PDB file of C-alpha atoms in Angstrom:
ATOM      1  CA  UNK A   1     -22.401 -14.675  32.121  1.00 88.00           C
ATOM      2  CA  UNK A   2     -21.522 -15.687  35.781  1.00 86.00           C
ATOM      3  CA  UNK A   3     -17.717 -15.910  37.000  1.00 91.00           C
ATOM      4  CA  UNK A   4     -16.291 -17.692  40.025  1.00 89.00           C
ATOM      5  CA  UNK A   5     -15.047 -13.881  41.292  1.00 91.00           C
ATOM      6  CA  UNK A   6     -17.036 -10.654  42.027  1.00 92.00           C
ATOM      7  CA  UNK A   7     -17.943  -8.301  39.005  1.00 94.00           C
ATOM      8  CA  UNK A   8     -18.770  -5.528  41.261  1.00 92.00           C
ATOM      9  CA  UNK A   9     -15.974  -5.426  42.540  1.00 90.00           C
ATOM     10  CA  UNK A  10     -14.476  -5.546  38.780  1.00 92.00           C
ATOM     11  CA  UNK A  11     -16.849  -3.185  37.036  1.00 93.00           C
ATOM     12  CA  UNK A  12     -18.078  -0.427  39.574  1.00 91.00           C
ATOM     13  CA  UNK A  13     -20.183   0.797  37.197  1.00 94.00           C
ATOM     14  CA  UNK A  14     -23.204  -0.173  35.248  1.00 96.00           C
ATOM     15  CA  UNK A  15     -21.616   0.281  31.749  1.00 97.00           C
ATOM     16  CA  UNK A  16     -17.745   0.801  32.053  1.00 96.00           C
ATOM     17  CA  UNK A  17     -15.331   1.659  29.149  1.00 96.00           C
ATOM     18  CA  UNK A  18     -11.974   0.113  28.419  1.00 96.00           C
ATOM     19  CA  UNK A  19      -9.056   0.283  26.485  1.00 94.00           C
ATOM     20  CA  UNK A  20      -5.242  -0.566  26.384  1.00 93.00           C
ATOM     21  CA  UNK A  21      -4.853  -0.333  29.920  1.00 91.00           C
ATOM     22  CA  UNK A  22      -7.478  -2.801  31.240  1.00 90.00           C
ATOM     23  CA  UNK A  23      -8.729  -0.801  33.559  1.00 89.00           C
ATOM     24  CA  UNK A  24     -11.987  -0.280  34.583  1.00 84.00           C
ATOM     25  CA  UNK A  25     -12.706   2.321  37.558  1.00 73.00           C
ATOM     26  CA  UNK A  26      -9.757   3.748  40.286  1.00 70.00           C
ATOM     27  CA  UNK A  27     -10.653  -0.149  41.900  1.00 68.00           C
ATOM     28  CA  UNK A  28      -8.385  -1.549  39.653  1.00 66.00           C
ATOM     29  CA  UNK A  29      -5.540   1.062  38.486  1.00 70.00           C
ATOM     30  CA  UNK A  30      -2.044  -0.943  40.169  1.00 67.00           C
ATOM     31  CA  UNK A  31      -4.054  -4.309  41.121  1.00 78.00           C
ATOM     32  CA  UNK A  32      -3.080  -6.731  38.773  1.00 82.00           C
ATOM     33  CA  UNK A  33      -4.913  -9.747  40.552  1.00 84.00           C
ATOM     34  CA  UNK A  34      -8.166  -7.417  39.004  1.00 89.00           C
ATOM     35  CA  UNK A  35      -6.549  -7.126  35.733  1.00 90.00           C
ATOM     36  CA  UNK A  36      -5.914 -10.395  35.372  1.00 93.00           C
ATOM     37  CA  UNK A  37      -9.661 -10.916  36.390  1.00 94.00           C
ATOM     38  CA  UNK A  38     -10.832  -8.467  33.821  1.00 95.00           C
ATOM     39  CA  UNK A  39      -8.640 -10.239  30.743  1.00 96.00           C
ATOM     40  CA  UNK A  40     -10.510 -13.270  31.600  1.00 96.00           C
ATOM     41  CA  UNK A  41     -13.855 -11.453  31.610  1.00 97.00           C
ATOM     42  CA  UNK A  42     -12.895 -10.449  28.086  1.00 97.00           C
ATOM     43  CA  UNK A  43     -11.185 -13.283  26.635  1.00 97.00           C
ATOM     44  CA  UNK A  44     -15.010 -15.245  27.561  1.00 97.00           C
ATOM     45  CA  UNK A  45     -16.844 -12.551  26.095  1.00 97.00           C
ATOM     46  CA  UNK A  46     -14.599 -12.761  22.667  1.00 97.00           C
ATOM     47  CA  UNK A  47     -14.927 -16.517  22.498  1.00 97.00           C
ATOM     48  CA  UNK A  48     -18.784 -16.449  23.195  1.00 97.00           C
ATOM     49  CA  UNK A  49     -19.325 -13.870  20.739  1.00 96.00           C
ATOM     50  CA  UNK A  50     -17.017 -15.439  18.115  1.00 96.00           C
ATOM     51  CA  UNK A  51     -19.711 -18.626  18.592  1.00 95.00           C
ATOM     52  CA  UNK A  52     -22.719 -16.897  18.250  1.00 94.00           C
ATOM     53  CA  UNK A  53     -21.200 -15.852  14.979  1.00 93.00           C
ATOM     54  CA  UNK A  54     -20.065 -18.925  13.908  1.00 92.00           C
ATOM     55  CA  UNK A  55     -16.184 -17.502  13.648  1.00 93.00           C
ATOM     56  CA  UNK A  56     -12.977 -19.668  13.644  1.00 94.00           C
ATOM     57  CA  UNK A  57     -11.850 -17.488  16.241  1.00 95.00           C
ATOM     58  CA  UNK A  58     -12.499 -14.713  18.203  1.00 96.00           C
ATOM     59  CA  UNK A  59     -12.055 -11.467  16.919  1.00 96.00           C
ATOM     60  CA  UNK A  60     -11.849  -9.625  20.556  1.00 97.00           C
ATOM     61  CA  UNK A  61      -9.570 -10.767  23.343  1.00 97.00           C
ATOM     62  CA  UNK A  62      -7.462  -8.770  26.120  1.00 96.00           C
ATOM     63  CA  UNK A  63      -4.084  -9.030  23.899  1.00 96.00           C
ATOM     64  CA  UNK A  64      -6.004  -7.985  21.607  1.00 96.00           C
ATOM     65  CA  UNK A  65      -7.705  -4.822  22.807  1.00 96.00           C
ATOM     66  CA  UNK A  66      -4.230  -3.809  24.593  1.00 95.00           C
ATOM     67  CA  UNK A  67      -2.365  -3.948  21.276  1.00 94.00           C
ATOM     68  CA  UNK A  68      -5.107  -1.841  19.162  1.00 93.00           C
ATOM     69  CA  UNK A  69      -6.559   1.666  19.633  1.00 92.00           C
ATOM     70  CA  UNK A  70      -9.853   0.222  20.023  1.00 97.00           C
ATOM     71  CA  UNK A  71     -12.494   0.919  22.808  1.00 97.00           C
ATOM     72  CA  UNK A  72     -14.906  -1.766  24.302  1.00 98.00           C
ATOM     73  CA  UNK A  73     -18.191  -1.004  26.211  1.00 98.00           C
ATOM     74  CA  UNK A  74     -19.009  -3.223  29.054  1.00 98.00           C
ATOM     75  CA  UNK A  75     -22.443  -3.760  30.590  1.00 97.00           C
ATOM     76  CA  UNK A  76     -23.022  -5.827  34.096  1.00 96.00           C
ATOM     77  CA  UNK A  77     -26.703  -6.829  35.495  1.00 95.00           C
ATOM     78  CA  UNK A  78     -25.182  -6.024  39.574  1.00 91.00           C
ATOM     79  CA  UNK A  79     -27.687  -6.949  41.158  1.00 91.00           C
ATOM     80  CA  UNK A  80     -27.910 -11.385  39.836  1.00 89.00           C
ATOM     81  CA  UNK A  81     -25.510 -13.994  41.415  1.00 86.00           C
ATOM     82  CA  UNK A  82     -26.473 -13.202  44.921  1.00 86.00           C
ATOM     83  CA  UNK A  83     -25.069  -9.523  44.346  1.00 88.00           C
ATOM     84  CA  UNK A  84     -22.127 -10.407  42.970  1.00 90.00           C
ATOM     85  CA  UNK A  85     -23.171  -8.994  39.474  1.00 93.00           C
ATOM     86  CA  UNK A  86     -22.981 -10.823  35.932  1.00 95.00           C
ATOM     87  CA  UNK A  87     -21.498  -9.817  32.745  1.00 97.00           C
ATOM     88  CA  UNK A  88     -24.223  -9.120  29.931  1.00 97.00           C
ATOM     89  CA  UNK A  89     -22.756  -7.993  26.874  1.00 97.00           C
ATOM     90  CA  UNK A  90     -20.188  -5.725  25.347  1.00 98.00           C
ATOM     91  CA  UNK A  91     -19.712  -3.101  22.440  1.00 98.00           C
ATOM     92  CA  UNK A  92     -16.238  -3.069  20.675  1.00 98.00           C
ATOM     93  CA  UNK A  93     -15.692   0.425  18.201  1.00 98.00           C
ATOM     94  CA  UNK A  94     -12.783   1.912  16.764  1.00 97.00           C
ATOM     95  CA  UNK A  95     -11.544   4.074  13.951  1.00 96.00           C
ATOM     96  CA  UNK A  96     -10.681   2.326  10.370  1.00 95.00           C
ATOM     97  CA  UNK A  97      -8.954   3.737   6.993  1.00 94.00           C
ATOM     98  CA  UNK A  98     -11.929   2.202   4.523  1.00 94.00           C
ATOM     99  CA  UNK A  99     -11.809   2.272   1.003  1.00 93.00           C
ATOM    100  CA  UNK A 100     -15.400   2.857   0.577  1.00 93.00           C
ATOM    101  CA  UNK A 101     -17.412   3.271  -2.928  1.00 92.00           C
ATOM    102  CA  UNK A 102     -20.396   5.823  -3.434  1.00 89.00           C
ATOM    103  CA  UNK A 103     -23.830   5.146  -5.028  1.00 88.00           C
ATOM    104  CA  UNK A 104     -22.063   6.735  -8.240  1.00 88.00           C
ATOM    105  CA  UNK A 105     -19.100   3.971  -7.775  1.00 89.00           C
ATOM    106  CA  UNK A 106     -16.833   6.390  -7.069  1.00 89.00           C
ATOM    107  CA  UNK A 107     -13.913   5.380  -4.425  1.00 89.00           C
ATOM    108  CA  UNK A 108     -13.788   7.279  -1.263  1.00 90.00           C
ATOM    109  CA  UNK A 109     -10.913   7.280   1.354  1.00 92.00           C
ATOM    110  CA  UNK A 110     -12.979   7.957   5.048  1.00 92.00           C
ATOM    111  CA  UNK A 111     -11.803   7.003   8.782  1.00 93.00           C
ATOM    112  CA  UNK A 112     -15.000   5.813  10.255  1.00 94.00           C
ATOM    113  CA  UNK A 113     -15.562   5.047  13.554  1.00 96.00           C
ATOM    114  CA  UNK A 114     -16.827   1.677  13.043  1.00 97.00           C
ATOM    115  CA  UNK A 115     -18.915  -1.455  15.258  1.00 98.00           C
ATOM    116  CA  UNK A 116     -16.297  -4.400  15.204  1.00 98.00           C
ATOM    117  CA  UNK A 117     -17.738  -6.161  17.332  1.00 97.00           C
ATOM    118  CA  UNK A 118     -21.189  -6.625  19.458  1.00 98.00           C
ATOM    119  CA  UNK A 119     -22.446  -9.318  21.524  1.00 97.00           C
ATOM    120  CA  UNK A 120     -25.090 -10.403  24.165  1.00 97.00           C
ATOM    121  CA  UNK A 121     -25.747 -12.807  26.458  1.00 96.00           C
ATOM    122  CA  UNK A 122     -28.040 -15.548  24.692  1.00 94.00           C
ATOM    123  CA  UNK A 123     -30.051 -15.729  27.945  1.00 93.00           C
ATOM    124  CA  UNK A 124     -30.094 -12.220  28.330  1.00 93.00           C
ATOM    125  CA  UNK A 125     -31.329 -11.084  24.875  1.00 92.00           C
ATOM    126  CA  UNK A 126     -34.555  -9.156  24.020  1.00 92.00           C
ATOM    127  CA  UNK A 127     -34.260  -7.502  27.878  1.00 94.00           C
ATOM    128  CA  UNK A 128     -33.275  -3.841  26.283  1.00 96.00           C
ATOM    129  CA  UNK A 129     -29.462  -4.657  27.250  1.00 97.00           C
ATOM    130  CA  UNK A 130     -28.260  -4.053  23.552  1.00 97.00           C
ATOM    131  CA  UNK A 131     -30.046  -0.982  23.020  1.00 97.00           C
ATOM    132  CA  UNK A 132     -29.068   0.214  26.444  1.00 97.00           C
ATOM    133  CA  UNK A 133     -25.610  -0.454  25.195  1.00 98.00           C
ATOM    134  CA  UNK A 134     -25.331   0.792  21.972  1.00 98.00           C
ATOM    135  CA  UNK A 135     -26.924   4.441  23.219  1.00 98.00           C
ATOM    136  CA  UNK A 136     -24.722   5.235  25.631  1.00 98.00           C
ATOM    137  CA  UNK A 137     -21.913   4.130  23.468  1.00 98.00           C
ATOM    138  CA  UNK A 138     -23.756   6.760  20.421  1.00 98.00           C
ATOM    139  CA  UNK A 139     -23.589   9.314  23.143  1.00 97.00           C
ATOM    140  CA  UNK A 140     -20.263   8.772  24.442  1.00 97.00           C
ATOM    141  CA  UNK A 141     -19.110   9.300  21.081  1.00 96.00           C
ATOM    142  CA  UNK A 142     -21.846  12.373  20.042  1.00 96.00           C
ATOM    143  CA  UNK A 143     -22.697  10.365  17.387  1.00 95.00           C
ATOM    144  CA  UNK A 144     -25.400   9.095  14.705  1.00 95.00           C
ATOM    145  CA  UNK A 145     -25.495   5.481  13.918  1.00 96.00           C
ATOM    146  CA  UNK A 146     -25.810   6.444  10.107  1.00 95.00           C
ATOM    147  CA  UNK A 147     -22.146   7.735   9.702  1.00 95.00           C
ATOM    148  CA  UNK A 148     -20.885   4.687  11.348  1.00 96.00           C
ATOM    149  CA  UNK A 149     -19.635   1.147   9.556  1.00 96.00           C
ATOM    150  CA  UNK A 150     -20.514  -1.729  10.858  1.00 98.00           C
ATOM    151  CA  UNK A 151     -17.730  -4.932  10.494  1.00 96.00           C
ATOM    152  CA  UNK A 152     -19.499  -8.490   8.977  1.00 94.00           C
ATOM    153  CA  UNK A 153     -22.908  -7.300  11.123  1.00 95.00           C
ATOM    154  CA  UNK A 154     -24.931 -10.627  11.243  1.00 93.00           C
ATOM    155  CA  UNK A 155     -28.219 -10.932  10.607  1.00 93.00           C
ATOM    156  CA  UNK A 156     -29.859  -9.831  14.010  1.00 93.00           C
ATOM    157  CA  UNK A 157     -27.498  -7.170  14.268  1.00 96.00           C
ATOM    158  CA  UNK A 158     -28.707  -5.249  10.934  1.00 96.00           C
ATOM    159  CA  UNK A 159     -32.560  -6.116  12.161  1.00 96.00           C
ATOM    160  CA  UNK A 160     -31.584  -4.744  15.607  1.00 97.00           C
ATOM    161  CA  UNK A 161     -30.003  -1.393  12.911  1.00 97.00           C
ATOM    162  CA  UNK A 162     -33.363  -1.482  11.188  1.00 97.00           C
ATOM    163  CA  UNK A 163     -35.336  -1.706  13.884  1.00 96.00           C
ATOM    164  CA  UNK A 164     -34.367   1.077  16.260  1.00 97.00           C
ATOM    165  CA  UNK A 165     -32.388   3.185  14.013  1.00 97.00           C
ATOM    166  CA  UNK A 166     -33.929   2.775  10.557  1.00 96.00           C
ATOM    167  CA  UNK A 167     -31.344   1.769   8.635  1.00 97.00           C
ATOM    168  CA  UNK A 168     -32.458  -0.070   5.718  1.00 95.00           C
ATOM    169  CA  UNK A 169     -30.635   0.951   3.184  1.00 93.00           C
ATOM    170  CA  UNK A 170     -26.979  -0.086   2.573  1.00 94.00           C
ATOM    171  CA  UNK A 171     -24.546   1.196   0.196  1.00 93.00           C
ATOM    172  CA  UNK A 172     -22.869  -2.051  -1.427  1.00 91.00           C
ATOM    173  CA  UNK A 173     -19.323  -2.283  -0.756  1.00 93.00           C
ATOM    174  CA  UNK A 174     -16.502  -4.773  -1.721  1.00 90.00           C
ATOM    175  CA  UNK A 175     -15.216  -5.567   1.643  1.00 91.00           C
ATOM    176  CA  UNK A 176     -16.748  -6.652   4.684  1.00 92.00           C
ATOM    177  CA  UNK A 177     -17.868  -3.355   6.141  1.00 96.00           C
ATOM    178  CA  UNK A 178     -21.503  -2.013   5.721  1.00 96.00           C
ATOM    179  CA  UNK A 179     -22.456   1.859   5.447  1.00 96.00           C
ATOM    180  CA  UNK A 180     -25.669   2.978   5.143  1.00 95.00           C
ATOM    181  CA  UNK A 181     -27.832   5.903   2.618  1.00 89.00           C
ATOM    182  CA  UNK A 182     -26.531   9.204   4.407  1.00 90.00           C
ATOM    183  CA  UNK A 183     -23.292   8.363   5.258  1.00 92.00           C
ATOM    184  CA  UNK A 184     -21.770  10.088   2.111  1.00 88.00           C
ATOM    185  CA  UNK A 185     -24.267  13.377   2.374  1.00 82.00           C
ATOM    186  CA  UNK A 186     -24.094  13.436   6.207  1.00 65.00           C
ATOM    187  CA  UNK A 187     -20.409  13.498   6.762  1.00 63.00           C
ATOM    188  CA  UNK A 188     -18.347  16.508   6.301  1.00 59.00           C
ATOM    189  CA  UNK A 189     -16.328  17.060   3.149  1.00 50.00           C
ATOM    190  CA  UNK A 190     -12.979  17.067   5.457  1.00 47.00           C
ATOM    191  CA  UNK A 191     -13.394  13.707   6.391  1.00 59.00           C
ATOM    192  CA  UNK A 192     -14.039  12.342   3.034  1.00 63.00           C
ATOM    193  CA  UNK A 193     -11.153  12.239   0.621  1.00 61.00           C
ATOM    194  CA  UNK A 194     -12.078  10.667  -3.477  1.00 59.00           C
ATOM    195  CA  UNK A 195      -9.062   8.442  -4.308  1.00 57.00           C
ATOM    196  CA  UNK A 196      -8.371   9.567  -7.750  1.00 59.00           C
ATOM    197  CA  UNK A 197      -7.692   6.922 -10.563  1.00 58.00           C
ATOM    198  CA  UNK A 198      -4.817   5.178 -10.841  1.00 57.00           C
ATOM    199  CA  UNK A 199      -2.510   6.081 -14.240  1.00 54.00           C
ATOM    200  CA  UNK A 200      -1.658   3.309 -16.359  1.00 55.00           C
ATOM    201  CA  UNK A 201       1.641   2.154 -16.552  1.00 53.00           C
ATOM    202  CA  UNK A 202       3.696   3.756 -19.635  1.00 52.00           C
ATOM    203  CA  UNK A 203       5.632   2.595 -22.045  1.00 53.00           C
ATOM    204  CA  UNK A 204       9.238   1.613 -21.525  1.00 52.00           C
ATOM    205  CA  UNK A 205      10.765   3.570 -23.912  1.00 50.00           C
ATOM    206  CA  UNK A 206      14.865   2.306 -25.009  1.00 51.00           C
ATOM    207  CA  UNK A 207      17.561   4.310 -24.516  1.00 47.00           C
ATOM    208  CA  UNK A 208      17.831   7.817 -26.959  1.00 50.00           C
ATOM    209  CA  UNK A 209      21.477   7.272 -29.590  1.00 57.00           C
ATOM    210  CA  UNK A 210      22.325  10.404 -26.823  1.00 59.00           C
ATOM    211  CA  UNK A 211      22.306   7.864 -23.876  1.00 58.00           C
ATOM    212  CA  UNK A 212      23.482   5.102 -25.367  1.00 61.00           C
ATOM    213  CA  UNK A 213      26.789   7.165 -26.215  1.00 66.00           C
ATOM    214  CA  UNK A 214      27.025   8.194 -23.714  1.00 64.00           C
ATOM    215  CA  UNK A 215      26.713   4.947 -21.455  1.00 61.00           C
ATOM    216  CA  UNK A 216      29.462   3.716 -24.323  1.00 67.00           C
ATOM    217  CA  UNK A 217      31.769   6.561 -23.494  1.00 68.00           C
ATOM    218  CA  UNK A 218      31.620   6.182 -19.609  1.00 63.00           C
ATOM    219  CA  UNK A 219      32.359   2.267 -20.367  1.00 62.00           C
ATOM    220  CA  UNK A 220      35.218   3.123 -22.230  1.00 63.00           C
ATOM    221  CA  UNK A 221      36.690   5.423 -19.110  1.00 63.00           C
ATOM    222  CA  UNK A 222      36.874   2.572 -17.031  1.00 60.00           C
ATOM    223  CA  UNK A 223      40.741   1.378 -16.295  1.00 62.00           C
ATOM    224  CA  UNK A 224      40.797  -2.156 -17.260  1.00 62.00           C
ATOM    225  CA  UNK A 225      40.189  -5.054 -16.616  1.00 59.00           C
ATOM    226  CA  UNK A 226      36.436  -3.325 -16.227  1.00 58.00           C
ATOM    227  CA  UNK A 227      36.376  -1.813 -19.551  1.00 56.00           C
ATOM    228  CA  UNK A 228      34.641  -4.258 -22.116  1.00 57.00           C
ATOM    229  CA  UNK A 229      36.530  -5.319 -24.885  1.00 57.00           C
ATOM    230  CA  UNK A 230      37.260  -2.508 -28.185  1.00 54.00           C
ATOM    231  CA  UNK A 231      35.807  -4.126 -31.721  1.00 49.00           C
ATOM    232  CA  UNK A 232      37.593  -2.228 -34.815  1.00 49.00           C
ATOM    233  CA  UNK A 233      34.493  -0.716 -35.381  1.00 49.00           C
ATOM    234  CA  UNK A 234      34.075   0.452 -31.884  1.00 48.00           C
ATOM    235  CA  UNK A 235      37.830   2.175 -32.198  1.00 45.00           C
ATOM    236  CA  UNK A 236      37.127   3.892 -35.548  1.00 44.00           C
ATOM    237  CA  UNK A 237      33.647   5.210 -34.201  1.00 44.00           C
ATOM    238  CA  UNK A 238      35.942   6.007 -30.835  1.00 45.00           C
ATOM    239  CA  UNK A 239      38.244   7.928 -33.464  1.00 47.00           C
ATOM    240  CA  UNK A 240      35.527   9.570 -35.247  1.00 43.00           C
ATOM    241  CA  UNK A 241      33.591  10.574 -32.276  1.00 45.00           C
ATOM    242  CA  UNK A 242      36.492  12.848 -31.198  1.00 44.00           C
ATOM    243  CA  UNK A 243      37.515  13.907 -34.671  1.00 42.00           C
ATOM    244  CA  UNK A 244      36.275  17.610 -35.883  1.00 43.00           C
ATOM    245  CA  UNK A 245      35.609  16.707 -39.823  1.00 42.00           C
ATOM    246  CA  UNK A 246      32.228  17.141 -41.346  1.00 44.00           C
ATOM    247  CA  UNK A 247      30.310  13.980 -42.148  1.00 43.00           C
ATOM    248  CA  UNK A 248      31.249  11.684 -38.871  1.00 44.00           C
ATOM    249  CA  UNK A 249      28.689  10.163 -36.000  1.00 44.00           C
ATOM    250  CA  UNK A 250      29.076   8.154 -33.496  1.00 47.00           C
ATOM    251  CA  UNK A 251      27.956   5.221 -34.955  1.00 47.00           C
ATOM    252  CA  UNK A 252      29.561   5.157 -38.764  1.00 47.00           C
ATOM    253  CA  UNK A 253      33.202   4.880 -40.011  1.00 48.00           C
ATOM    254  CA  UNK A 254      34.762   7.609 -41.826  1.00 49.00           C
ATOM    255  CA  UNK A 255      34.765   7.324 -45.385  1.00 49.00           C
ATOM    256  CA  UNK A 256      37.541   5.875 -47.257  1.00 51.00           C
ATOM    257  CA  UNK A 257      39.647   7.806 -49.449  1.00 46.00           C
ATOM    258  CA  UNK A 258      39.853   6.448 -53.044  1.00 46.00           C
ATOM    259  CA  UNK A 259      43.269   5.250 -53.757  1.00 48.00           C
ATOM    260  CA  UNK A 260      45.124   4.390 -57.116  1.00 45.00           C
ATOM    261  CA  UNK A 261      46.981   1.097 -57.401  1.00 45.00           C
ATOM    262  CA  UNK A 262      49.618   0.562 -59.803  1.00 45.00           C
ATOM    263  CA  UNK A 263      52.890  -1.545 -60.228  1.00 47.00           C
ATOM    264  CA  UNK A 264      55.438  -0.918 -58.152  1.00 46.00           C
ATOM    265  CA  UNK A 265      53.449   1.537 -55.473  1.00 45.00           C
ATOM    266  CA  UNK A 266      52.223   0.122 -52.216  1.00 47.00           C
ATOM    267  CA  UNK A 267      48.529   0.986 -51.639  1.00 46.00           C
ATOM    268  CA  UNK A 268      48.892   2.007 -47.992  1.00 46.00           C
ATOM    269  CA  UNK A 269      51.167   4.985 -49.379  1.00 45.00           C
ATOM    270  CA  UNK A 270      49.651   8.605 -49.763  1.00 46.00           C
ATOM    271  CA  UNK A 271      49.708  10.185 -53.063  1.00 47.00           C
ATOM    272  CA  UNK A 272      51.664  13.412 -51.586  1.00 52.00           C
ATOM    273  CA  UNK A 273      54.667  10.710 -50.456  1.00 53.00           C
ATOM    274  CA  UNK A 274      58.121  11.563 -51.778  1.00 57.00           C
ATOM    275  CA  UNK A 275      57.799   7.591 -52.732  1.00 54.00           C
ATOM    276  CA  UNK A 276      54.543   8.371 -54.502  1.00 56.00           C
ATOM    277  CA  UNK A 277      56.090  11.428 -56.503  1.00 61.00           C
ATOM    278  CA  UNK A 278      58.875   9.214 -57.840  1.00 61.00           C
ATOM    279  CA  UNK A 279      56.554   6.607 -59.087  1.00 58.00           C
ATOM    280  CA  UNK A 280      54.620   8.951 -60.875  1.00 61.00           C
ATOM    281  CA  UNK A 281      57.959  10.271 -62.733  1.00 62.00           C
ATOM    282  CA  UNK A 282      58.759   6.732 -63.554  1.00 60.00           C
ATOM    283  CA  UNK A 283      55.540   6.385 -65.220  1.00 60.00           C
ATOM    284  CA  UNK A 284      55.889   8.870 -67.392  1.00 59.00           C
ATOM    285  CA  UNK A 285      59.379   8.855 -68.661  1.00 60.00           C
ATOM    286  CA  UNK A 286      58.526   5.254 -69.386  1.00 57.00           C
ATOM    287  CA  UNK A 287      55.889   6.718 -71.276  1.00 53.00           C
ATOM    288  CA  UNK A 288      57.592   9.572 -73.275  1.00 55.00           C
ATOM    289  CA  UNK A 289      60.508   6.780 -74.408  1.00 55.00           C
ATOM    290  CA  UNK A 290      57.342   4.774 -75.613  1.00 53.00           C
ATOM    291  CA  UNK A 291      56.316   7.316 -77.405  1.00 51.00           C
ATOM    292  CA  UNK A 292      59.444   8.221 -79.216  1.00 48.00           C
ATOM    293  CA  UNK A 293      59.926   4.717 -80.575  1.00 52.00           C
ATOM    294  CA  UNK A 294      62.619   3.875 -77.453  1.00 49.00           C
ATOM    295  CA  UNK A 295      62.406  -0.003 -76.148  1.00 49.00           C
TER     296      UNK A 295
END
């Protein structure tokens, strides 16, 4: 991939590793006119890759790569375009919280380093660039391509996995990534974490008669007009509540005390009232003079 500027004087070496800063060699630290040069040698790459793959839209750009802890691997052919140098390919990685599920189907939490992108020149293909690529990235790293994941690999990306690495056997997962047989016996126990099952959701349970009282008792306490409105049943259980006598609850009346009703006694009157006393005398001269014959 030719550009109207010089790539050597970009990329000073064969296979040069960026990140957040865009920068690329001691050439470009404090030039911007060569970072600006370099997000356009990106921004290219991620549109040519996202055709190859048939994307909506690229999935690497310069924004991109400065906003995200992610590395990308750049390879150059210096010596085509009358020495100016061409861009060949690239190699995108970086680490990823996955979800991932065993052969047993058991959920795993890891933090792979993972391939999220990879892409070479059409023209340039089958030369030994990719594989060039991808081992100095393995190295870089100190790392096997078995405890990897690989993002949405196409089709000649997993031969290109089978071929040189033998990886031929994937571990199905339910999101885009692919792992590979070993990566779950390979990988150390500390970077490995099972996600253990989620608890169903309870019951909801109503309130106990203990904290519905007492949800009652803190409404009463409120000065009005924020108290709710007393029912006559709400006042005697109010009474009751705070009485000492055996027999009351919160939520039943007191019992009522049998009273006798006769002529000439009220019924609200107590049968120890001076009033009560006399009425009871009435009765019974009235019925001594009955007795005696008197009229």
């Amino acid at each position: 991939m030719e550009f109207p500027f010089d790539i050597n004087q970009l990329f000073s070496e064969r296979i040069s590793i960026l990140d957040q800063t865009l920068v690329a060699g001691r050439k470009s630290t404090g030039r911007p006119d060569l970072q600006a040069h370099i997000a356009t040698v990106i921004d290219e790459l991620g549109r040519a890759s996202a055709k190859a793959q048939q994307l909506t839209a690229p999935i690497t750009s310069a924004s991109k790569l400065q906003t995200q802890k992610h590395q990308l691997y750049l390879v150059k052919d210096g010596e085509s375009s009358g020495g100016r140098g061409v861009v060949v390919g690239f190699l995108k990685v970086g680490y990823k919280k996955l979800f991932l599920l065993d052969r047993q189907g058991v959920h795993v939490e890891a933090e792979p380093l993972c391939v999220l992108d990879f892409y070479v020149a059409e023209n340039l293909q089958r030369n030994g660039y990719g594989l060039e690529l991808f081992n100095f990235m393995l190295q870089h790293k100190n790392l096997e391509p078995v405890l990897m994941a690989y993002d949405r690999p196409s089709p000649k990306f997993l031969s290109f996995l089978a071929k040189h690495y033998c990886l031929t056997q994937s571990v199905p997962q339910v999101n885009n990534f692919v792992v590979f047989e070993g990566f779950f016996l390979n990988r150390a126990a500390a970077q490995l974490r099972k996600v253990p099952p989620k608890k169903p959701d309870g019951e909801i349970k109503p309130y106990s008669l203990m904290e519905r009282e007492a949800v009652r008792q803190e409404q009463k306490s409120l000065p009005w007009p924020f108290a709710p409105p007393h029912s006559p049943q709400r006042s005697v259980a109010s009474q009751c509540s705070h009485s000492l006598s055996v027999g009351c609850s919160p939520s039943r009346a007191p019992p009522r005390v049998a009273q006798t009703s006769s002529p000439g006694c009220n019924r609200n009157q107590s049968p120890q009232s001076p009033l009560g006393n006399r009425c009871r005398a009435r009765r019974t001269s009235s019925l001594n003079r009955s007795q005696l014959g008197f009229h």
